[in-house]
mmCIF file of C-alpha atoms in Angstrom:
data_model
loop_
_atom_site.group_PDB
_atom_site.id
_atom_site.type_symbol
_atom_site.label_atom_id
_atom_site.label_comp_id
_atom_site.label_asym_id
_atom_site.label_seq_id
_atom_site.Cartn_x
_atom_site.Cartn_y
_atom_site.Cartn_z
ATOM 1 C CA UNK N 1 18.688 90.128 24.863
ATOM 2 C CA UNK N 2 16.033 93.020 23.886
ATOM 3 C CA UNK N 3 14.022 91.635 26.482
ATOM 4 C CA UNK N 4 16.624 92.063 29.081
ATOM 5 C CA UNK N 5 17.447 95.515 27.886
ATOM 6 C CA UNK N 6 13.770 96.253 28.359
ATOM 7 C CA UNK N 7 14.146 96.073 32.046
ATOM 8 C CA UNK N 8 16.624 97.699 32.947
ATOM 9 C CA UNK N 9 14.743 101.053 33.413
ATOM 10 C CA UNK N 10 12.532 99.092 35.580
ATOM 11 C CA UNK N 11 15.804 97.838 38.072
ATOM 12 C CA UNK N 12 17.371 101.105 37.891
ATOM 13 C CA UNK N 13 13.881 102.499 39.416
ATOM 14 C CA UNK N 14 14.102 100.158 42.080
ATOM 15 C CA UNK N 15 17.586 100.708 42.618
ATOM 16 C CA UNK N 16 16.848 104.454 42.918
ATOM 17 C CA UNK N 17 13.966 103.789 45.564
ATOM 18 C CA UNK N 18 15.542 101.868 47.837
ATOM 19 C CA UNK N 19 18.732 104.093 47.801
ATOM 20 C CA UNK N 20 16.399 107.152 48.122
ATOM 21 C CA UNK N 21 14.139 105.813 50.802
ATOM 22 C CA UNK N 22 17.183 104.572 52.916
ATOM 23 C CA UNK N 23 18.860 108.013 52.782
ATOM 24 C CA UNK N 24 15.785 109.967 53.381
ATOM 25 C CA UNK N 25 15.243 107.987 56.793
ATOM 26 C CA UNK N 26 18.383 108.194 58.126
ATOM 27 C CA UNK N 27 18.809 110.975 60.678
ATOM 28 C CA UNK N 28 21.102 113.490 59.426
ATOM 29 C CA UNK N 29 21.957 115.259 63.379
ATOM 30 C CA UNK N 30 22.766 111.527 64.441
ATOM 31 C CA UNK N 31 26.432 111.376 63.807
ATOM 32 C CA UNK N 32 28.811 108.409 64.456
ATOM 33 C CA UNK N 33 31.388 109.640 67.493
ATOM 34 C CA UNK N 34 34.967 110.115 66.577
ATOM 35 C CA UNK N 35 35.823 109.461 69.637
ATOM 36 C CA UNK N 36 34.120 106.398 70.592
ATOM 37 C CA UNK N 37 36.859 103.783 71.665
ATOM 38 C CA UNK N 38 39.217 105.994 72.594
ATOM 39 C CA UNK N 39 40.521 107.648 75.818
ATOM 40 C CA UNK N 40 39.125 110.918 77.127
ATOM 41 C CA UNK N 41 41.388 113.356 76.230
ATOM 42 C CA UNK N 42 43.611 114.715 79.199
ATOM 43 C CA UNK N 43 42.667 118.360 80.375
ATOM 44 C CA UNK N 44 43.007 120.520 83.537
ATOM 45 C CA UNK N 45 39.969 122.410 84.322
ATOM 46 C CA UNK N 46 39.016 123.702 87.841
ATOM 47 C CA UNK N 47 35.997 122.350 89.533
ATOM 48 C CA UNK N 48 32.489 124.325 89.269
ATOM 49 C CA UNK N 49 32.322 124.562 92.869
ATOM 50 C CA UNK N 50 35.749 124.556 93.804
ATOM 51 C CA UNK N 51 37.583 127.142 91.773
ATOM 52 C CA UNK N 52 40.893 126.468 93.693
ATOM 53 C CA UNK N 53 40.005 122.358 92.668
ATOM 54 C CA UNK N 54 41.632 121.693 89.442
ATOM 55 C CA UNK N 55 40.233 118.504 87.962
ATOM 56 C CA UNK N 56 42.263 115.856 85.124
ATOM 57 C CA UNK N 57 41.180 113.051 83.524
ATOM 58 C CA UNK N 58 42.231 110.842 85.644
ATOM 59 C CA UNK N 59 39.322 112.007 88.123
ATOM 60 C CA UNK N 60 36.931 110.346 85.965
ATOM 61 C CA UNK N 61 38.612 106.641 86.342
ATOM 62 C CA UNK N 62 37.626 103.873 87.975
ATOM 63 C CA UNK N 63 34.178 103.921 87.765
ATOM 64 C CA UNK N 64 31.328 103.497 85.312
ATOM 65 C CA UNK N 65 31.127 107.333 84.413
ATOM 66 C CA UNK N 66 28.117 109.467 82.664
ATOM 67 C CA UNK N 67 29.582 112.602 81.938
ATOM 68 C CA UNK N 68 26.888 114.926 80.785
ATOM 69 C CA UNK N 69 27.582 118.195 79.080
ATOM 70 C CA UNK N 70 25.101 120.772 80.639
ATOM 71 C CA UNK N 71 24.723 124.300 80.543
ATOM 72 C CA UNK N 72 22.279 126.787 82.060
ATOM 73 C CA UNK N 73 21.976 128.902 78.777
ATOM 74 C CA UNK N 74 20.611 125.500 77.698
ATOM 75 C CA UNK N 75 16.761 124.730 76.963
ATOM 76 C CA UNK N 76 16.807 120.857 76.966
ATOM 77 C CA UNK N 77 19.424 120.379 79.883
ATOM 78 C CA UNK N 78 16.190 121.767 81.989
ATOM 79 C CA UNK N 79 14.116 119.222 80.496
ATOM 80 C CA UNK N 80 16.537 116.512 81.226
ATOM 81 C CA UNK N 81 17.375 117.568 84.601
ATOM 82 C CA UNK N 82 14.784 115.565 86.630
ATOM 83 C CA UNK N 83 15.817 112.536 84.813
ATOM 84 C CA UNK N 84 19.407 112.769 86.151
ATOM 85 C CA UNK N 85 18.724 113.341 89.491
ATOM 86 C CA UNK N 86 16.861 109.760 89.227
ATOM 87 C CA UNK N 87 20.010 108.447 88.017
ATOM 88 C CA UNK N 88 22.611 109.739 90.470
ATOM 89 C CA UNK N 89 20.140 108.205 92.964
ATOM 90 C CA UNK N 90 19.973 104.971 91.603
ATOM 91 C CA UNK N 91 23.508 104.444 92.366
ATOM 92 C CA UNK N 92 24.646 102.805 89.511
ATOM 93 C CA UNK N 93 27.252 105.010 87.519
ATOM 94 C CA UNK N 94 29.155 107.932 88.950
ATOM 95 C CA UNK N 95 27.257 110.682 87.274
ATOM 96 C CA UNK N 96 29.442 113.850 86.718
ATOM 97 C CA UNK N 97 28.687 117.365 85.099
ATOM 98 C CA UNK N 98 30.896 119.703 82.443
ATOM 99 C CA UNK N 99 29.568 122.797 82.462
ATOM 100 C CA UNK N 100 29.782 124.005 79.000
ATOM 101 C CA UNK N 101 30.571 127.621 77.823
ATOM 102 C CA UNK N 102 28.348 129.070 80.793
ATOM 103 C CA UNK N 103 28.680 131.549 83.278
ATOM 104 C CA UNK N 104 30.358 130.123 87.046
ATOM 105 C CA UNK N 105 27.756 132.316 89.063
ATOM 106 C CA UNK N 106 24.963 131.130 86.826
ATOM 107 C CA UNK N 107 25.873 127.809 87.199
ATOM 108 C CA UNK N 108 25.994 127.744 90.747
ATOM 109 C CA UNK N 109 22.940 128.853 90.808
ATOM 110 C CA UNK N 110 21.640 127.077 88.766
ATOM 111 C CA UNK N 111 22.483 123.517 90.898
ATOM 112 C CA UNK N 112 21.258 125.580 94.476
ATOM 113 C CA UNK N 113 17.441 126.112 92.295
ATOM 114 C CA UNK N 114 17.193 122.925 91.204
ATOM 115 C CA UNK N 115 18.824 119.676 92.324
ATOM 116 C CA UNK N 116 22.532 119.096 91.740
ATOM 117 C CA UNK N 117 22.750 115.478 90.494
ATOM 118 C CA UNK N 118 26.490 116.111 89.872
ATOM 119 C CA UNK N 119 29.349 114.127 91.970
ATOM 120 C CA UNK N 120 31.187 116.845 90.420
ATOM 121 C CA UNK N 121 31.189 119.486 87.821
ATOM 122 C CA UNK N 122 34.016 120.523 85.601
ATOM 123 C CA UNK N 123 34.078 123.935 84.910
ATOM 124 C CA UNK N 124 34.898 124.744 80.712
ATOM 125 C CA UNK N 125 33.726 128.336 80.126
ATOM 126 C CA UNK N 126 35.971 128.259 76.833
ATOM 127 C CA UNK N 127 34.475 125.142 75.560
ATOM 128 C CA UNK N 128 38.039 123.861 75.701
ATOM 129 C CA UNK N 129 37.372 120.505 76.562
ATOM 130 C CA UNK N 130 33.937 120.466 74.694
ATOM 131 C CA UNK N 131 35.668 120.857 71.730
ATOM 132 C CA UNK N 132 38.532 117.635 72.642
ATOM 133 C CA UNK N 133 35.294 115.567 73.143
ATOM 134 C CA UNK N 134 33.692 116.731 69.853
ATOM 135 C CA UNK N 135 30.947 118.154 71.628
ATOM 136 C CA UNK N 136 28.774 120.162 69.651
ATOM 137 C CA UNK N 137 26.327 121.598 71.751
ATOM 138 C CA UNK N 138 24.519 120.915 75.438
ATOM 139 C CA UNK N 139 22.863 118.208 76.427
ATOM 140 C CA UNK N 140 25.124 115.644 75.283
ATOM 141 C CA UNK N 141 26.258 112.450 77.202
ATOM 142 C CA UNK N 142 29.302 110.243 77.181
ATOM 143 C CA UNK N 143 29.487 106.667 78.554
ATOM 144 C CA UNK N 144 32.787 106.210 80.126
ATOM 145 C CA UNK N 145 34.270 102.657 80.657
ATOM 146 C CA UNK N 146 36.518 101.783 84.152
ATOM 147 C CA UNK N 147 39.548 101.994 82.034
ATOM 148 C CA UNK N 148 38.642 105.499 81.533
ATOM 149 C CA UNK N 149 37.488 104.750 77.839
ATOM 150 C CA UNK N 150 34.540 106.252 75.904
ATOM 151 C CA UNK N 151 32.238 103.903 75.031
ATOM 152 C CA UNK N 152 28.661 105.687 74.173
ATOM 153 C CA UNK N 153 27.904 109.478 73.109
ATOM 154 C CA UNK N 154 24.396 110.696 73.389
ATOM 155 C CA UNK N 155 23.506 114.014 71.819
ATOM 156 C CA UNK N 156 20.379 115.342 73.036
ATOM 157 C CA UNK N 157 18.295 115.454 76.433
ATOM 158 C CA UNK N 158 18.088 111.676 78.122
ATOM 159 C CA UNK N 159 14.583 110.914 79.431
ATOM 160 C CA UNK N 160 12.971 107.494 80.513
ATOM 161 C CA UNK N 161 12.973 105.965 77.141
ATOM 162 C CA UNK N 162 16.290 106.790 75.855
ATOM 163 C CA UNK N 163 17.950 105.634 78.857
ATOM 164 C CA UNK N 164 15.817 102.438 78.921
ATOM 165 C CA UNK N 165 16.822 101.912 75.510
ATOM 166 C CA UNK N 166 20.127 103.147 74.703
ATOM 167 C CA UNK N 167 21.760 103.539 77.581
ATOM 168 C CA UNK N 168 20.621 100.608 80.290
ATOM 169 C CA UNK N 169 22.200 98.001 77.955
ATOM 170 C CA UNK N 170 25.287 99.710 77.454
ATOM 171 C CA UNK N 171 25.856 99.625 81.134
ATOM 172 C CA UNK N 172 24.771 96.392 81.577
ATOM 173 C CA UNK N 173 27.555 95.486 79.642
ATOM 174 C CA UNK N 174 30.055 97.580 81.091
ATOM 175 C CA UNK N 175 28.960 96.152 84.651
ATOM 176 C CA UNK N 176 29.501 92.456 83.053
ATOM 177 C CA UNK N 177 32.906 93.587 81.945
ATOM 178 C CA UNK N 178 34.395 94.346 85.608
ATOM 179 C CA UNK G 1 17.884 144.112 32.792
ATOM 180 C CA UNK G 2 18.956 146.431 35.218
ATOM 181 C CA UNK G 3 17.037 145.080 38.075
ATOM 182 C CA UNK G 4 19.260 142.048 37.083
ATOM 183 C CA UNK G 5 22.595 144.081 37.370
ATOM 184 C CA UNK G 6 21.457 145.606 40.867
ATOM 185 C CA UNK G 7 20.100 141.631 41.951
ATOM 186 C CA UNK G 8 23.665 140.952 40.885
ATOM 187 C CA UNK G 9 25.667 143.505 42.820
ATOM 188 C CA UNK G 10 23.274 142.992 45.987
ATOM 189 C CA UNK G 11 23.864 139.357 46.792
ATOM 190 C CA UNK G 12 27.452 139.839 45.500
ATOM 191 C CA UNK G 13 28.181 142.286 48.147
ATOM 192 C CA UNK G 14 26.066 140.106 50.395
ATOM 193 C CA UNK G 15 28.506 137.373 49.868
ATOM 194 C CA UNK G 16 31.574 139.325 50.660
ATOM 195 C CA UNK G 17 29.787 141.115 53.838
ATOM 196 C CA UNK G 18 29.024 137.067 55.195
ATOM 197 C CA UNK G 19 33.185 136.436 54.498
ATOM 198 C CA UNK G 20 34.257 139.303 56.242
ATOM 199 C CA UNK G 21 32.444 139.209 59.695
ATOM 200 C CA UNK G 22 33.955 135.719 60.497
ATOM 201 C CA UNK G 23 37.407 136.658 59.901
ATOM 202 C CA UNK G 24 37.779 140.115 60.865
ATOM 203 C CA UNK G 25 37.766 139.978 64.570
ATOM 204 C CA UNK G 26 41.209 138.313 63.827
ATOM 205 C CA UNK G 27 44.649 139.712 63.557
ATOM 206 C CA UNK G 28 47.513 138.049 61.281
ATOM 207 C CA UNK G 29 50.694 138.460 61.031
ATOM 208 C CA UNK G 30 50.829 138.118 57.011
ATOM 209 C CA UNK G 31 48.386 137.495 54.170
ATOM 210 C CA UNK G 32 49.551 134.050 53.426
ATOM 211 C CA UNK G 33 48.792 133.017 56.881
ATOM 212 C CA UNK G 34 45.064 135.210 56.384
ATOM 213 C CA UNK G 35 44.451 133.232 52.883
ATOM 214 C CA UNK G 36 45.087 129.372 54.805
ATOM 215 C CA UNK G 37 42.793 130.097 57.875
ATOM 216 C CA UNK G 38 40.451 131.760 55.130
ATOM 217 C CA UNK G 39 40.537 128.350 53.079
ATOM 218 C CA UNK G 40 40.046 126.082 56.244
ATOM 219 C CA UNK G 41 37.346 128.076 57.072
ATOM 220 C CA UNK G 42 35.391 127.618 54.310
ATOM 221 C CA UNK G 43 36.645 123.639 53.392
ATOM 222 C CA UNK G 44 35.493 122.507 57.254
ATOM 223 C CA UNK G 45 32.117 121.913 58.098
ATOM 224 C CA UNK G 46 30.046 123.230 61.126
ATOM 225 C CA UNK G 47 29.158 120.089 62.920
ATOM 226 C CA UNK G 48 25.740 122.000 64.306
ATOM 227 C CA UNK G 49 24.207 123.276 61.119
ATOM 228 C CA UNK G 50 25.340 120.872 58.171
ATOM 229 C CA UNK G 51 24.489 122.900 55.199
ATOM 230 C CA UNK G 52 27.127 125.472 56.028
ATOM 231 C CA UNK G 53 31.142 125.708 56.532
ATOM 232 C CA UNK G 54 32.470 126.828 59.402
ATOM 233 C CA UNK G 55 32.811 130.781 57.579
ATOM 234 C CA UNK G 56 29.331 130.598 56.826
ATOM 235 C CA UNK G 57 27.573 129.732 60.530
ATOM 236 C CA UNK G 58 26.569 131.922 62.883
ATOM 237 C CA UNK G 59 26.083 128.904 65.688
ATOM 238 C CA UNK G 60 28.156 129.086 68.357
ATOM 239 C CA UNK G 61 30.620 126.104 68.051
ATOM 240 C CA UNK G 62 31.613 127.636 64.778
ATOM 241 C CA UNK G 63 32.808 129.983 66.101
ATOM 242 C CA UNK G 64 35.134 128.184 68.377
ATOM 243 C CA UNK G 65 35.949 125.972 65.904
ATOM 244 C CA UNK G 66 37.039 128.978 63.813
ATOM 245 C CA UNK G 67 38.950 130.677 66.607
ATOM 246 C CA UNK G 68 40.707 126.877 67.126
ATOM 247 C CA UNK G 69 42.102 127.254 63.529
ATOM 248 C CA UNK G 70 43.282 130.268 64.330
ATOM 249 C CA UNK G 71 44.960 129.289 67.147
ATOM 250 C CA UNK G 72 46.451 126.410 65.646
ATOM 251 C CA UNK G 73 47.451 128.481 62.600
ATOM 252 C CA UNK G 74 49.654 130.875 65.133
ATOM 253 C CA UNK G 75 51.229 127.669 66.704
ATOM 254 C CA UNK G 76 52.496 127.251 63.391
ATOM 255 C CA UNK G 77 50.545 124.131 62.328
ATOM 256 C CA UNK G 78 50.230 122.858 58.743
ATOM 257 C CA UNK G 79 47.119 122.508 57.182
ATOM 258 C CA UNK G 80 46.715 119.117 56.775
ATOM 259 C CA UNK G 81 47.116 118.662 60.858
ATOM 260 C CA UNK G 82 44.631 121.393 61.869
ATOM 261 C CA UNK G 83 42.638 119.239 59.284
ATOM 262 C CA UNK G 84 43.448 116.177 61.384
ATOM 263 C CA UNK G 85 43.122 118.357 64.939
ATOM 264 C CA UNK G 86 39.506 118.174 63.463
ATOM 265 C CA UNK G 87 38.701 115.269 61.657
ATOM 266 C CA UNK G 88 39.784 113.522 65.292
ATOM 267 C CA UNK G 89 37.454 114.869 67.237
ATOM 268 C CA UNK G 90 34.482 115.332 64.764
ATOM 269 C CA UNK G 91 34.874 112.844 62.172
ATOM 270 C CA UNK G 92 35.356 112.599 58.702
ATOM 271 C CA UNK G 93 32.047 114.522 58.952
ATOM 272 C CA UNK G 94 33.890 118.162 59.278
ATOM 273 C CA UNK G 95 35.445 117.702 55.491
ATOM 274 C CA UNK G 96 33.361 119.488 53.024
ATOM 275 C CA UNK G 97 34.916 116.863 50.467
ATOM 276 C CA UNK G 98 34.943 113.963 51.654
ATOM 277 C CA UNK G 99 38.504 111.451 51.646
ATOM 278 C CA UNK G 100 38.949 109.213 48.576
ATOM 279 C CA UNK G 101 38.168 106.161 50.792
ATOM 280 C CA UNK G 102 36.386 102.203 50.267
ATOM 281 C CA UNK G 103 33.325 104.119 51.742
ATOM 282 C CA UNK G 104 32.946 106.603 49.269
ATOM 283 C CA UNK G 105 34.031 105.474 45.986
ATOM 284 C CA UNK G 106 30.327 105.261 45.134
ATOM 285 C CA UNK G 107 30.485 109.135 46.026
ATOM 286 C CA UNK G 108 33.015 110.341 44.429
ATOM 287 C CA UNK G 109 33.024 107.744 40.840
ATOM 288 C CA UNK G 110 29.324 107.243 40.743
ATOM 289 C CA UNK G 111 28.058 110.105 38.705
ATOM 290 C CA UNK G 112 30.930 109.442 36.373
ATOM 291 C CA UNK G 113 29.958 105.579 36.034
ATOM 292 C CA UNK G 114 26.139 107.103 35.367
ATOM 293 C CA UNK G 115 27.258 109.523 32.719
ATOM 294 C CA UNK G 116 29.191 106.987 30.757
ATOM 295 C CA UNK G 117 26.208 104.679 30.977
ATOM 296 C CA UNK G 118 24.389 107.261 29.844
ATOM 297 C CA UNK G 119 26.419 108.044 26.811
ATOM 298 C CA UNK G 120 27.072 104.380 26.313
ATOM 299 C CA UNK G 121 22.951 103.827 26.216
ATOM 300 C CA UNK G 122 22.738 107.324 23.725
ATOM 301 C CA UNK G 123 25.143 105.797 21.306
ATOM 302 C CA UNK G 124 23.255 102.530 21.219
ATOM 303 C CA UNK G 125 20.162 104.176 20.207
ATOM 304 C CA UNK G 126 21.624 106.339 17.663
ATOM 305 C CA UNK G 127 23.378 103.365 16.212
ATOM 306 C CA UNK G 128 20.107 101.594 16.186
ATOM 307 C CA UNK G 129 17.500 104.244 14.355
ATOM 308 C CA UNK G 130 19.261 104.221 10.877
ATOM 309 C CA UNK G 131 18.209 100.604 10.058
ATOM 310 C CA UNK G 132 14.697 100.867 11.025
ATOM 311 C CA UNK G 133 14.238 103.753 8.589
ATOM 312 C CA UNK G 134 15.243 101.491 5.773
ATOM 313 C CA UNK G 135 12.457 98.881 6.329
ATOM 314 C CA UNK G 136 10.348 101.987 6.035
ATOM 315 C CA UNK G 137 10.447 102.114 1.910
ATOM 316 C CA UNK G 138 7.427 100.554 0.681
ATOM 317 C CA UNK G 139 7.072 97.155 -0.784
ATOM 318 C CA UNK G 140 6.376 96.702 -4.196
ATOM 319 C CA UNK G 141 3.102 95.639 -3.483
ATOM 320 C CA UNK G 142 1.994 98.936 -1.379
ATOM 321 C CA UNK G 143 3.864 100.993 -4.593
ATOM 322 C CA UNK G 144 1.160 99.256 -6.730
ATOM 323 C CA UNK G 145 -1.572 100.287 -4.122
ATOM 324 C CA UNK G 146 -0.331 103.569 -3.776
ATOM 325 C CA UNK G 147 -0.207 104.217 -7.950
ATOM 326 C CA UNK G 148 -3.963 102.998 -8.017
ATOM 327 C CA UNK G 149 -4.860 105.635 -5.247
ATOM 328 C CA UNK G 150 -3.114 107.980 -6.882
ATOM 329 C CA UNK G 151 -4.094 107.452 -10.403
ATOM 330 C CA UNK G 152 -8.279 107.925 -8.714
ATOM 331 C CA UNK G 153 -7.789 111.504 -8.128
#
């Protein structure tokens, strides 16, 4: 029994190391979506381009959608924005813009400068809808199912890596699913 | 001790000045009203910068999260569902304390399990020490050796 006793400081060391290293490699910014699974939430926003245009949720159905939150007050949306003009080309998801919390002249701009990779861009100036989709900041991404479901949500800029890695397979399996 | 008392007063009124720019670019009709946005303010958690409530943050989804309370404190909404207005779209992540739920029992009843191990392990110690201090009396033998010793000087 004494012997047992004995090591029990040793276990509860162990204990307290792998607890301890497990937390302290976890990534505190990566947060599990609330909304994953669920519809996107129904708004009415006007288009970036269109002002007259007012846009719903349901003009983000029937496709595979990437709907990236962008912003021209935003660093890493410039960083990202040759990689999304490689994947409106490729053809494979309908890739469409919300304009977060930004300006509409700056915006517009903005696309004529660089390339617009956009099929479309909501305009949110309020951060109305950014805050229905949990957004917390630009660049983030959502993955959007045919059924008009979000699947994935990517905070941060996408380059070659993440979207070999996170989201290729994800839309793999979407394409399987239709 | 006076530089303690002035210390004091400073970060005091530095913690009153931090309260009062996030709610007073906002107009209620009573002070019960003031007191609830005031409380959700401070129990919800920016989702940008994690070490501070939603009073507390200067970044920029604060505060619009803080003008959404306020919002849905004029449409008349209770607590617990501007609570749930943001614990839908963020996660249980927003709530400074975190639900009672299978996921964080460990959380919440851990460092209460600890402490009463803790006291559990104290009082087997203490129970323990009073018998080894009567083996400590010398044997009859070692009283001889000791009265020789002794008897040298």
């Amino acid at each position: 029994m004494n012997k047992i006793i004995r090591f029990i400081p040793l276990v509860l060391f162990i204990a307290l190391g792998v607890v301890l290293y497990r937390g302290l490699s976890l990534n505190p910014q990566a947060l599990p979506s609330a909304l994953v699974g669920q519809k996107v939430p129904s708004f009415v926003l006007t288009q970036l381009l269109k002002p007259d245009n007012t846009l719903t949720e349901k003009d983000l159905q029937g496709d595979i959608v990437l709907l990236n939150v962008w912003g021209t007050w935003c660093v890493y949306c410039k960083y990202e924005h040759p990689y999304l003009v490689d994947i409106a080309q490729s053809g494979r998801v309908a890739l469409y813009g919300l304009n977060y919390k930004d300006d509409r002249q700056d915006a517009k701009q903005w696309l004529v400068d660089y390339q617009n990779p956009y099929q479309l861009s909501i305009f949110d100036p309020l951060g109305k809808l950014g805050i229905e989709l949990g957004v917390t900041a630009a660049p983030e991404t959502f993955v959007i199912d045919k059924q008009g479901i979000i699947r994935m949500k990517h905070v941060g800029p996408i380059d070659g890596d993440i979207w070999q890695q996170k989201f290729l397979p994800m839309i793999e399996i979407l394409e399987q699913e239709s | 001790m006076k530089k303690l008392v002035h210390l004091l007063f400073i970060a005091v009124t530095i913690c009153f000045t931090a309260q009062a720019w996030s709610t007073d670019t906002y107009q209620f009709q009573d002070e019960v009203t003031q007191k609830r946005y005031q409380s959700l303010v401070k129990e919800l958690r920016c989702p940008k910068c994690q070490n501070q409530n939603l009073a507390d943050s200067n970044a920029p989804i604060a505060a619009d999260l803080r003008r959404e309370v306020y919002e849905l404190l004029q449409q008349g909404k209770s607590d617990g569902e501007i609570v749930d207005f943001m614990v839908k779209r963020y996660g249980d992540f927003v709530l400074y304390r975190p639900k009672v739920s299978t996921l964080t029992y460990v959380l919440w009843f851990g460092p209460a399990v600890l402490l009463l191990i803790g006291v559990i392990v104290v009082v087997i110690i203490l129970r323990k020490k009073p018998a080894r201090k009567v083996q400590k009396s010398l044997s009859n033998q070692q009283q001889n050796k000791l009265a020789e010793i002794l008897k040298d000087k």
